[in-house]
């Protein structure tokens, strides 16, 4: 803890102040070493020139941060001048230590290391010549080892800085990845909530609008039929409120918190209820099921229900259709769904709801994309499960006119695979979210 606090205090010191303290300390130690050096018979006593050379060596050190090789070259030159003048050897060695450390800890150090090697070799050769000791004599080794130790210490600091920088870079990368994943999950969750709210509100509002119009027209002429239409409005509103409360309850429920369980997600068995909601006021809705009916993963049934619900909503809002057919076909690989109406071609739906395409058979791929929510949401739901969805105008086989058709195919794989696929687009039915 004390070391951490000391490091923080040192980092808070301005660079210029740190360099000034270092230079002053090195200068003071160098002057002290020159003053206390005991000259041998072959050396002359230190004078003002010797002190000046030592101070000049210390004064060259501030350059080491920008150009450590330049600082070492100046110190090296003054070191040679000092010993050429035959002053006591080794006294101004402290600036040399600092300069060697600086070149070894620098990022670009090839030139500095070459100068450092030349300094160490020349110093060793000079000492063997003027002192008469051998190359591996203990007296000579002491000075040489200190120079080499300065280089090794600088290299160690450089390696530690590189590891620290790499560690911080990895932390930053992990943090960025974490933020990206969180943002992606948030976007997927917002898309899922938007689809749920759109599917519930759009269908309910469309049914209420149709039934309310019928009630308004028949209120005086046929009160019984008007009452039935108002009952349909009340049922639609009640169902919408129940689904809205369930959705909001799931969103507000925290992980691990106890709370009410949302009602089961609607599936294929709820399609007749969609037809019943339009009875008496909207187009005639027929539901047909082909193939041997069998249990399917809940995500498949939920997605099929939402696609049929949104397609029926579009028919109510954007066409004057008299007939809407919902065809469900079971096969070995999955579930085929087709919703078609006789509303005259569906140009309004293509313009307002988006993702309106001719039936080109591409997986979730529209031919022309326009802005909107309904058909885009259906395409996202199907693509999230590995299925496909196409939509666009078509001509009825019996020549009854033009209409609009939505075709979807959803693979019938196991629940685990479905859950993994749907999680990539944030599309899960409420009963799975609440459990």
Short mmCIF file of C-alpha atoms in Angstrom, two decimals:
data_model
loop_
_atom_site.label_atom_id
_atom_site.label_comp_id
_atom_site.label_asym_id
_atom_site.label_seq_id
_atom_site.Cartn_x
_atom_site.Cartn_y
_atom_site.Cartn_z
CA UNK A 1 0.00 0.00 0.00
CA UNK A 2 2.86 2.38 0.84
CA UNK A 3 4.60 1.61 -2.45
CA UNK A 4 1.42 2.30 -4.37
CA UNK A 5 0.96 5.62 -2.61
CA UNK A 6 4.59 6.54 -3.24
CA UNK A 7 4.27 5.69 -6.94
CA UNK A 8 1.15 7.84 -7.24
CA UNK A 9 2.93 10.74 -5.62
CA UNK A 10 5.88 10.34 -7.95
CA UNK A 11 3.57 10.24 -10.97
CA UNK A 12 1.95 13.45 -9.78
CA UNK A 13 5.30 15.27 -9.93
CA UNK A 14 5.70 17.26 -13.20
CA UNK A 15 8.34 15.82 -15.58
CA UNK A 16 10.45 18.97 -15.53
CA UNK A 17 10.54 18.97 -11.74
CA UNK A 18 11.61 15.32 -11.68
CA UNK A 19 14.40 15.98 -14.17
CA UNK A 20 15.60 18.99 -12.17
CA UNK A 21 15.73 16.94 -8.97
CA UNK A 22 17.57 14.13 -10.76
CA UNK A 23 20.15 16.44 -12.34
CA UNK A 24 20.75 18.28 -9.06
CA UNK A 25 21.20 14.99 -7.20
CA UNK A 26 23.56 13.56 -9.83
CA UNK A 27 25.56 16.80 -9.89
CA UNK A 28 25.88 16.81 -6.11
CA UNK A 29 27.01 13.19 -5.95
CA UNK A 30 29.44 13.69 -8.84
CA UNK A 31 31.05 16.72 -7.18
CA UNK A 32 31.30 14.82 -3.92
CA UNK A 33 32.96 11.82 -5.61
CA UNK A 34 35.46 14.04 -7.45
CA UNK A 35 36.23 15.93 -4.27
CA UNK A 36 36.76 12.83 -2.16
CA UNK A 37 38.68 10.85 -4.79
CA UNK A 38 42.21 9.95 -3.71
CA UNK A 39 44.50 10.56 -6.67
CA UNK A 40 47.23 8.03 -7.26
CA UNK A 41 50.75 8.99 -8.16
CA UNK A 42 49.94 8.85 -11.85
CA UNK A 43 46.92 11.17 -11.59
CA UNK A 44 46.68 14.91 -10.98
CA UNK A 45 44.53 16.40 -8.28
CA UNK A 46 41.02 17.58 -9.31
CA UNK A 47 40.75 21.25 -10.14
CA UNK A 48 38.00 23.57 -11.36
CA UNK A 49 38.13 21.97 -14.79
CA UNK A 50 37.47 18.52 -13.32
CA UNK A 51 34.46 19.83 -11.42
CA UNK A 52 33.23 21.61 -14.54
CA UNK A 53 33.40 18.38 -16.57
CA UNK A 54 31.43 16.52 -13.88
CA UNK A 55 28.76 19.24 -13.74
CA UNK A 56 28.55 19.31 -17.55
CA UNK A 57 27.95 15.56 -17.57
CA UNK A 58 25.05 15.99 -15.11
CA UNK A 59 23.67 18.94 -17.11
CA UNK A 60 23.45 16.77 -20.25
CA UNK A 61 21.05 14.27 -18.63
CA UNK A 62 17.73 16.16 -19.23
CA UNK A 63 18.15 15.39 -22.94
CA UNK A 64 17.84 11.67 -22.19
CA UNK A 65 14.01 11.64 -22.31
CA UNK A 66 13.81 12.85 -25.90
CA UNK A 67 17.10 11.46 -27.15
CA UNK A 68 18.85 9.04 -24.77
CA UNK A 69 21.50 8.23 -27.37
CA UNK A 70 22.43 11.91 -27.65
CA UNK A 71 22.65 12.25 -23.89
CA UNK A 72 24.89 9.18 -23.66
CA UNK A 73 27.13 10.42 -26.47
CA UNK A 74 27.67 13.76 -24.66
CA UNK A 75 28.34 12.00 -21.35
CA UNK A 76 30.67 9.55 -23.14
CA UNK A 77 32.62 12.37 -24.74
CA UNK A 78 33.00 14.23 -21.43
CA UNK A 79 34.00 10.97 -19.76
CA UNK A 80 36.82 10.55 -22.27
CA UNK A 81 37.88 14.19 -21.82
CA UNK A 82 37.95 13.75 -18.04
CA UNK A 83 40.18 10.70 -18.19
CA UNK A 84 42.37 12.13 -20.93
CA UNK A 85 43.18 15.00 -18.54
CA UNK A 86 44.48 12.34 -16.16
CA UNK A 87 42.05 13.07 -13.32
CA UNK A 88 41.21 10.35 -10.74
CA UNK A 89 39.43 7.60 -12.66
CA UNK A 90 35.84 6.62 -12.07
CA UNK A 91 34.86 9.66 -10.01
CA UNK A 92 32.20 11.07 -12.44
CA UNK A 93 30.64 7.66 -13.07
CA UNK A 94 27.14 8.49 -11.77
CA UNK A 95 26.04 10.42 -14.93
CA UNK A 96 27.30 7.45 -16.97
CA UNK A 97 25.11 5.08 -14.98
CA UNK A 98 22.03 7.23 -15.55
CA UNK A 99 22.77 7.61 -19.27
CA UNK A 100 23.28 3.85 -19.71
CA UNK A 101 20.02 3.15 -17.87
CA UNK A 102 18.19 5.63 -20.10
CA UNK A 103 19.33 4.11 -23.41
CA UNK A 104 18.49 0.58 -22.19
CA UNK A 105 14.96 1.56 -21.10
CA UNK A 106 14.15 3.58 -24.23
CA UNK A 107 11.83 2.28 -26.99
CA UNK A 108 14.36 2.97 -29.73
CA UNK A 109 17.68 1.97 -28.32
CA UNK A 110 19.82 0.44 -31.06
CA UNK A 111 22.14 3.46 -31.37
CA UNK A 112 22.21 3.96 -27.60
CA UNK A 113 23.15 0.36 -26.92
CA UNK A 114 25.93 0.57 -29.49
CA UNK A 115 27.31 3.65 -27.73
CA UNK A 116 26.94 1.93 -24.36
CA UNK A 117 28.87 -1.09 -25.58
CA UNK A 118 31.61 1.13 -26.98
CA UNK A 119 31.84 3.00 -23.66
CA UNK A 120 32.15 -0.20 -21.62
CA UNK A 121 34.77 -1.70 -23.94
CA UNK A 122 36.85 1.49 -24.14
CA UNK A 123 36.70 1.93 -20.37
CA UNK A 124 37.86 -1.63 -19.80
CA UNK A 125 40.73 -1.29 -22.28
CA UNK A 126 41.81 2.03 -20.80
CA UNK A 127 41.85 0.63 -17.29
CA UNK A 128 43.95 -2.36 -18.29
CA UNK A 129 46.43 -0.03 -20.03
CA UNK A 130 46.89 2.61 -17.36
CA UNK A 131 46.43 0.56 -14.19
CA UNK A 132 48.29 -2.54 -15.27
CA UNK A 133 45.55 -4.94 -14.17
CA UNK A 134 44.33 -7.89 -16.22
CA UNK A 135 41.14 -7.95 -18.21
CA UNK A 136 39.35 -10.12 -15.63
CA UNK A 137 40.93 -8.56 -12.55
CA UNK A 138 38.54 -7.96 -9.64
CA UNK A 139 39.36 -4.25 -9.60
CA UNK A 140 38.41 -3.91 -13.23
CA UNK A 141 35.39 -6.19 -12.94
CA UNK A 142 33.78 -3.99 -10.29
CA UNK A 143 33.56 -0.97 -12.55
CA UNK A 144 32.52 -2.94 -15.62
CA UNK A 145 29.83 -4.84 -13.73
CA UNK A 146 28.24 -1.60 -12.52
CA UNK A 147 28.04 -0.31 -16.11
CA UNK A 148 26.52 -3.58 -17.32
CA UNK A 149 24.15 -3.61 -14.35
CA UNK A 150 22.88 -0.16 -15.36
CA UNK A 151 22.09 -1.50 -18.83
CA UNK A 152 20.36 -4.59 -17.44
CA UNK A 153 18.32 -2.52 -15.01
CA UNK A 154 17.17 -0.27 -17.83
CA UNK A 155 16.23 -3.27 -19.94
CA UNK A 156 14.24 -4.71 -17.05
CA UNK A 157 12.33 -1.46 -16.62
CA UNK A 158 11.65 -1.34 -20.35
CA UNK A 159 10.28 -4.91 -20.31
CA UNK A 160 8.11 -4.12 -17.33
CA UNK A 161 6.69 -1.04 -19.05
CA UNK A 162 5.98 -3.07 -22.18
CA UNK A 163 4.15 -5.73 -20.18
CA UNK A 164 2.18 -3.10 -18.34
CA UNK A 165 1.22 -1.38 -21.60
CA UNK A 166 0.17 -4.71 -23.09
CA UNK A 167 -1.88 -5.51 -20.00
CA UNK A 168 -3.60 -2.12 -20.10
CA UNK A 169 -4.28 -2.57 -23.82
CA UNK A 170 -5.88 -5.94 -23.16
CA UNK A 171 -7.97 -4.46 -20.37
CA UNK A 172 -9.12 -1.67 -22.69
CA UNK A 173 -9.94 -4.22 -25.39
CA UNK A 174 -11.90 -6.36 -22.96
CA UNK A 175 -13.75 -3.30 -21.67
CA UNK A 176 -14.59 -2.24 -25.22
CA UNK A 177 -15.78 -5.75 -26.04
CA UNK A 178 -17.86 -5.85 -22.88
CA UNK A 179 -19.44 -2.49 -23.73
CA UNK A 180 -20.10 -3.68 -27.26
CA UNK A 181 -21.77 -6.87 -26.06
CA UNK A 182 -23.83 -4.92 -23.54
CA UNK A 183 -24.90 -2.44 -26.20
CA UNK A 184 -25.79 -5.27 -28.57
CA UNK A 185 -27.85 -7.00 -25.91
CA UNK A 186 -29.58 -3.74 -25.08
CA UNK A 187 -30.37 -3.18 -28.75
CA UNK A 188 -31.70 -6.72 -29.14
CA UNK A 189 -33.82 -6.33 -26.03
CA UNK A 190 -35.22 -3.04 -27.29
CA UNK A 191 -36.04 -4.65 -30.62
CA UNK A 192 -37.78 -7.53 -28.89
CA UNK A 193 -39.81 -5.19 -26.67
CA UNK A 194 -40.68 -3.04 -29.69
CA UNK A 195 -41.93 -6.10 -31.58
CA UNK A 196 -43.99 -7.30 -28.63
CA UNK A 197 -45.60 -3.92 -28.02
CA UNK A 198 -46.20 -3.40 -31.72
CA UNK A 199 -47.78 -6.83 -32.18
CA UNK A 200 -50.08 -6.43 -29.19
CA UNK A 201 -51.09 -2.81 -29.70
CA UNK A 202 -51.37 -2.81 -33.49
CA UNK A 203 -53.62 -5.86 -33.66
CA UNK A 204 -55.82 -4.73 -30.78
CA UNK A 205 -56.21 -1.21 -32.15
CA UNK A 206 -57.07 -2.59 -35.59
CA UNK A 207 -59.74 -4.91 -34.15
CA UNK A 208 -61.15 -2.17 -31.93
CA UNK A 209 -61.26 0.25 -34.86
CA UNK A 210 -63.17 -2.21 -37.08
CA UNK A 211 -65.61 -3.28 -34.40
CA UNK A 212 -66.17 0.28 -33.19
CA UNK A 213 -66.99 1.35 -36.75
CA UNK A 214 -69.51 -1.49 -37.01
CA UNK A 215 -71.06 -0.55 -33.68
CA UNK A 216 -71.36 3.09 -34.72
CA UNK A 217 -73.12 2.17 -37.95
CA UNK A 218 -75.53 -0.36 -36.42
CA UNK A 219 -76.20 1.34 -33.13
CA UNK A 220 -79.68 2.51 -34.15
CA UNK A 221 -80.53 0.03 -36.92
CA UNK A 222 -79.34 -3.22 -35.30
CA UNK A 223 -78.65 -2.74 -31.59
CA UNK A 224 -77.99 -6.45 -31.05
CA UNK A 225 -75.23 -6.53 -33.66
CA UNK A 226 -73.84 -3.26 -32.30
CA UNK A 227 -73.78 -4.82 -28.84
CA UNK A 228 -71.87 -7.81 -30.18
CA UNK A 229 -69.35 -5.48 -31.81
CA UNK A 230 -68.92 -3.60 -28.55
CA UNK A 231 -68.43 -6.90 -26.73
CA UNK A 232 -65.68 -7.73 -29.24
CA UNK A 233 -64.09 -4.35 -28.49
CA UNK A 234 -64.24 -5.09 -24.77
CA UNK A 235 -62.70 -8.54 -25.22
CA UNK A 236 -59.92 -7.17 -27.41
CA UNK A 237 -59.16 -4.46 -24.88
CA UNK A 238 -59.10 -6.97 -22.03
CA UNK A 239 -56.77 -9.30 -23.90
CA UNK A 240 -54.48 -6.39 -24.77
CA UNK A 241 -54.36 -5.25 -21.16
CA UNK A 242 -53.56 -8.79 -20.00
CA UNK A 243 -50.73 -9.16 -22.51
CA UNK A 244 -49.42 -5.69 -21.71
CA UNK A 245 -49.39 -6.41 -17.97
CA UNK A 246 -47.61 -9.69 -18.59
CA UNK A 247 -44.99 -8.00 -20.76
CA UNK A 248 -44.41 -5.18 -18.27
CA UNK A 249 -44.28 -7.69 -15.42
CA UNK A 250 -41.52 -9.65 -17.13
CA UNK A 251 -39.55 -6.47 -17.83
CA UNK A 252 -39.79 -5.30 -14.22
CA UNK A 253 -39.00 -8.69 -12.68
CA UNK A 254 -35.42 -8.95 -11.46
CA UNK A 255 -33.24 -12.02 -11.74
CA UNK A 256 -33.98 -14.39 -8.91
CA UNK A 257 -36.89 -12.32 -7.64
CA UNK A 258 -40.15 -14.04 -6.91
CA UNK A 259 -43.12 -12.85 -8.87
CA UNK A 260 -46.08 -13.88 -10.92
CA UNK A 261 -45.53 -16.13 -13.89
CA UNK A 262 -46.67 -14.75 -17.24
CA UNK A 263 -49.39 -16.68 -19.03
CA UNK A 264 -48.28 -19.20 -21.67
CA UNK A 265 -47.26 -17.72 -25.00
CA UNK A 266 -49.95 -18.01 -27.67
CA UNK A 267 -49.49 -20.66 -30.33
CA UNK A 268 -51.23 -22.31 -33.27
CA UNK A 269 -54.23 -23.22 -31.14
CA UNK A 270 -54.95 -19.50 -30.63
CA UNK A 271 -55.36 -18.72 -34.33
CA UNK A 272 -59.15 -19.27 -34.24
CA UNK A 273 -59.33 -16.55 -31.58
CA UNK A 274 -57.85 -14.13 -34.11
CA UNK A 275 -60.61 -15.05 -36.54
CA UNK A 276 -63.24 -14.68 -33.83
CA UNK A 277 -62.01 -11.18 -32.96
CA UNK A 278 -62.87 -10.00 -36.47
CA UNK A 279 -66.26 -11.71 -36.62
CA UNK A 280 -69.17 -9.45 -37.41
CA UNK A 281 -67.26 -6.36 -38.41
CA UNK A 282 -64.12 -7.09 -40.38
CA UNK A 283 -63.24 -9.42 -43.21
CA UNK A 284 -64.10 -13.08 -43.04
CA UNK A 285 -61.14 -14.94 -41.57
CA UNK A 286 -60.68 -18.62 -42.34
CA UNK A 287 -58.11 -20.80 -40.62
CA UNK A 288 -57.06 -24.05 -42.28
CA UNK A 289 -54.60 -26.60 -40.94
CA UNK A 290 -53.05 -29.17 -43.27
CA UNK A 291 -50.88 -32.15 -42.41
CA UNK A 292 -50.66 -34.19 -39.27
CA UNK A 293 -50.65 -31.84 -36.34
CA UNK A 294 -47.93 -32.49 -33.79
CA UNK A 295 -46.33 -30.62 -30.90
CA UNK A 296 -43.76 -28.06 -31.97
CA UNK A 297 -41.23 -26.03 -29.98
CA UNK A 298 -42.96 -23.16 -28.20
CA UNK A 299 -40.81 -20.62 -30.02
CA UNK A 300 -42.03 -21.92 -33.37
CA UNK A 301 -45.68 -21.77 -32.34
CA UNK A 302 -45.24 -18.36 -30.76
CA UNK A 303 -43.51 -16.96 -33.86
CA UNK A 304 -46.17 -18.45 -36.16
CA UNK A 305 -48.91 -16.84 -34.07
CA UNK A 306 -47.22 -13.43 -34.15
CA UNK A 307 -46.71 -13.59 -37.92
CA UNK A 308 -50.37 -14.49 -38.44
CA UNK A 309 -51.47 -11.78 -36.02
CA UNK A 310 -49.39 -9.09 -37.73
CA UNK A 311 -50.52 -10.18 -41.20
CA UNK A 312 -54.17 -10.00 -40.12
CA UNK A 313 -53.54 -6.59 -38.58
CA UNK A 314 -52.09 -5.32 -41.85
CA UNK A 315 -55.14 -6.63 -43.72
CA UNK A 316 -57.45 -4.78 -41.33
CA UNK A 317 -55.51 -1.52 -41.44
CA UNK A 318 -54.29 -1.24 -45.01
CA UNK A 319 -56.81 -3.00 -47.25
CA UNK A 320 -60.50 -3.41 -47.93
CA UNK A 321 -60.26 -7.17 -47.89
CA UNK A 322 -63.40 -9.27 -47.61
CA UNK A 323 -61.53 -12.51 -47.02
CA UNK A 324 -58.35 -13.43 -45.18
CA UNK A 325 -57.11 -17.00 -45.29
CA UNK A 326 -54.63 -18.36 -42.75
CA UNK A 327 -53.14 -21.63 -43.93
CA UNK A 328 -50.97 -23.71 -41.60
CA UNK A 329 -49.15 -26.68 -43.10
CA UNK A 330 -47.19 -29.22 -41.07
CA UNK A 331 -44.34 -31.11 -42.73
CA UNK A 332 -41.42 -33.19 -41.54
CA UNK A 333 -38.91 -30.33 -41.50
CA UNK A 334 -41.02 -27.60 -39.99
CA UNK A 335 -44.09 -25.43 -40.24
CA UNK A 336 -45.27 -23.53 -43.32
CA UNK A 337 -47.53 -20.55 -42.83
CA UNK A 338 -49.40 -18.57 -45.47
CA UNK A 339 -51.68 -15.59 -44.91
CA UNK A 340 -53.39 -14.07 -47.94
CA UNK A 341 -56.21 -11.63 -48.51
CA UNK A 342 -58.16 -10.20 -51.40
CA UNK A 343 -57.40 -6.60 -50.55
CA UNK A 344 -56.29 -5.56 -54.04
CA UNK A 345 -52.51 -5.92 -54.18
CA UNK A 346 -51.22 -4.53 -50.92
CA UNK A 347 -49.40 -1.43 -52.25
CA UNK A 348 -50.20 0.53 -49.08
CA UNK A 349 -48.76 -2.19 -46.92
CA UNK A 350 -45.58 -2.26 -48.96
CA UNK A 351 -45.18 1.47 -48.53
CA UNK A 352 -46.09 1.82 -44.87
CA UNK A 353 -45.01 -1.35 -43.15
CA UNK A 354 -41.76 -2.12 -44.90
CA UNK A 355 -39.98 -5.25 -46.06
CA UNK A 356 -42.59 -5.87 -48.76
CA UNK A 357 -41.15 -8.24 -51.36
CA UNK A 358 -42.15 -10.50 -54.15
CA UNK A 359 -42.04 -14.16 -53.23
CA UNK A 360 -38.49 -14.76 -54.39
CA UNK A 361 -37.80 -17.58 -51.92
CA UNK A 362 -34.80 -15.96 -50.29
CA UNK A 363 -34.21 -16.55 -46.62
CA UNK A 364 -35.41 -13.48 -44.80
CA UNK A 365 -34.24 -11.39 -47.72
CA UNK A 366 -36.42 -8.63 -49.07
CA UNK A 367 -36.23 -7.43 -52.59
CA UNK A 368 -36.91 -3.80 -51.75
CA UNK A 369 -36.71 -2.38 -48.26
CA UNK A 370 -38.78 0.50 -46.96
CA UNK A 371 -39.08 1.89 -43.48
CA UNK A 372 -41.64 0.30 -41.13
CA UNK A 373 -42.16 -2.12 -38.31
CA UNK A 374 -44.71 -4.80 -39.13
CA UNK A 375 -43.25 -6.83 -41.95
CA UNK A 376 -39.73 -6.06 -40.76
CA UNK A 377 -40.57 -7.54 -37.37
CA UNK A 378 -42.03 -10.67 -38.98
CA UNK A 379 -38.91 -11.12 -41.10
CA UNK A 380 -36.69 -10.70 -38.03
CA UNK A 381 -38.68 -13.27 -36.08
CA UNK A 382 -38.46 -15.84 -38.87
CA UNK A 383 -34.77 -15.20 -39.54
CA UNK A 384 -34.00 -15.46 -35.83
CA UNK A 385 -35.21 -19.08 -35.87
CA UNK A 386 -33.39 -19.97 -39.07
CA UNK A 387 -36.54 -19.70 -41.21
CA UNK A 388 -37.57 -17.43 -44.02
CA UNK A 389 -40.36 -15.00 -44.79
CA UNK A 390 -41.48 -13.43 -48.06
CA UNK A 391 -44.37 -11.11 -48.78
CA UNK A 392 -45.90 -9.18 -51.63
CA UNK A 393 -48.84 -8.81 -53.99
CA UNK A 394 -50.15 -11.90 -55.74
CA UNK A 395 -53.01 -13.05 -58.00
CA UNK A 396 -55.57 -15.48 -56.63
CA UNK A 397 -55.51 -18.85 -58.44
CA UNK A 398 -59.22 -18.79 -59.33
CA UNK A 399 -58.96 -15.39 -60.99
CA UNK A 400 -60.82 -13.67 -58.16
CA UNK A 401 -58.46 -10.73 -58.28
CA UNK A 402 -55.31 -9.45 -56.70
CA UNK A 403 -54.37 -9.61 -53.07
CA UNK A 404 -51.48 -9.63 -50.65
CA UNK A 405 -49.69 -12.69 -49.34
CA UNK A 406 -47.23 -13.43 -46.55
CA UNK A 407 -45.46 -16.78 -46.63
CA UNK A 408 -43.20 -18.07 -43.87
CA UNK A 409 -41.39 -21.28 -43.12
CA UNK A 410 -40.09 -22.12 -39.66
CA UNK A 411 -37.85 -25.14 -38.94
CA UNK A 412 -39.10 -27.56 -36.28
CA UNK A 413 -35.94 -28.21 -34.28
CA UNK A 414 -35.59 -28.82 -30.57
CA UNK A 415 -36.31 -26.18 -27.94
CA UNK A 416 -32.66 -25.73 -26.99
CA UNK A 417 -31.61 -24.91 -30.53
CA UNK A 418 -34.59 -22.60 -30.93
CA UNK A 419 -33.71 -20.77 -27.74
CA UNK A 420 -30.11 -20.26 -28.89
CA UNK A 421 -31.20 -18.98 -32.28
CA UNK A 422 -33.84 -16.67 -30.89
CA UNK A 423 -31.49 -15.27 -28.26
CA UNK A 424 -29.32 -13.85 -31.02
CA UNK A 425 -32.16 -11.52 -32.02
CA UNK A 426 -33.69 -11.14 -28.58
CA UNK A 427 -36.93 -12.93 -29.54
CA UNK A 428 -38.33 -15.07 -26.71
CA UNK A 429 -41.92 -15.71 -25.70
CA UNK A 430 -42.92 -14.43 -22.32
CA UNK A 431 -43.45 -17.78 -20.66
CA UNK A 432 -39.77 -18.62 -21.25
CA UNK A 433 -38.64 -15.23 -19.99
CA UNK A 434 -40.56 -15.53 -16.76
CA UNK A 435 -39.45 -19.04 -15.91
#
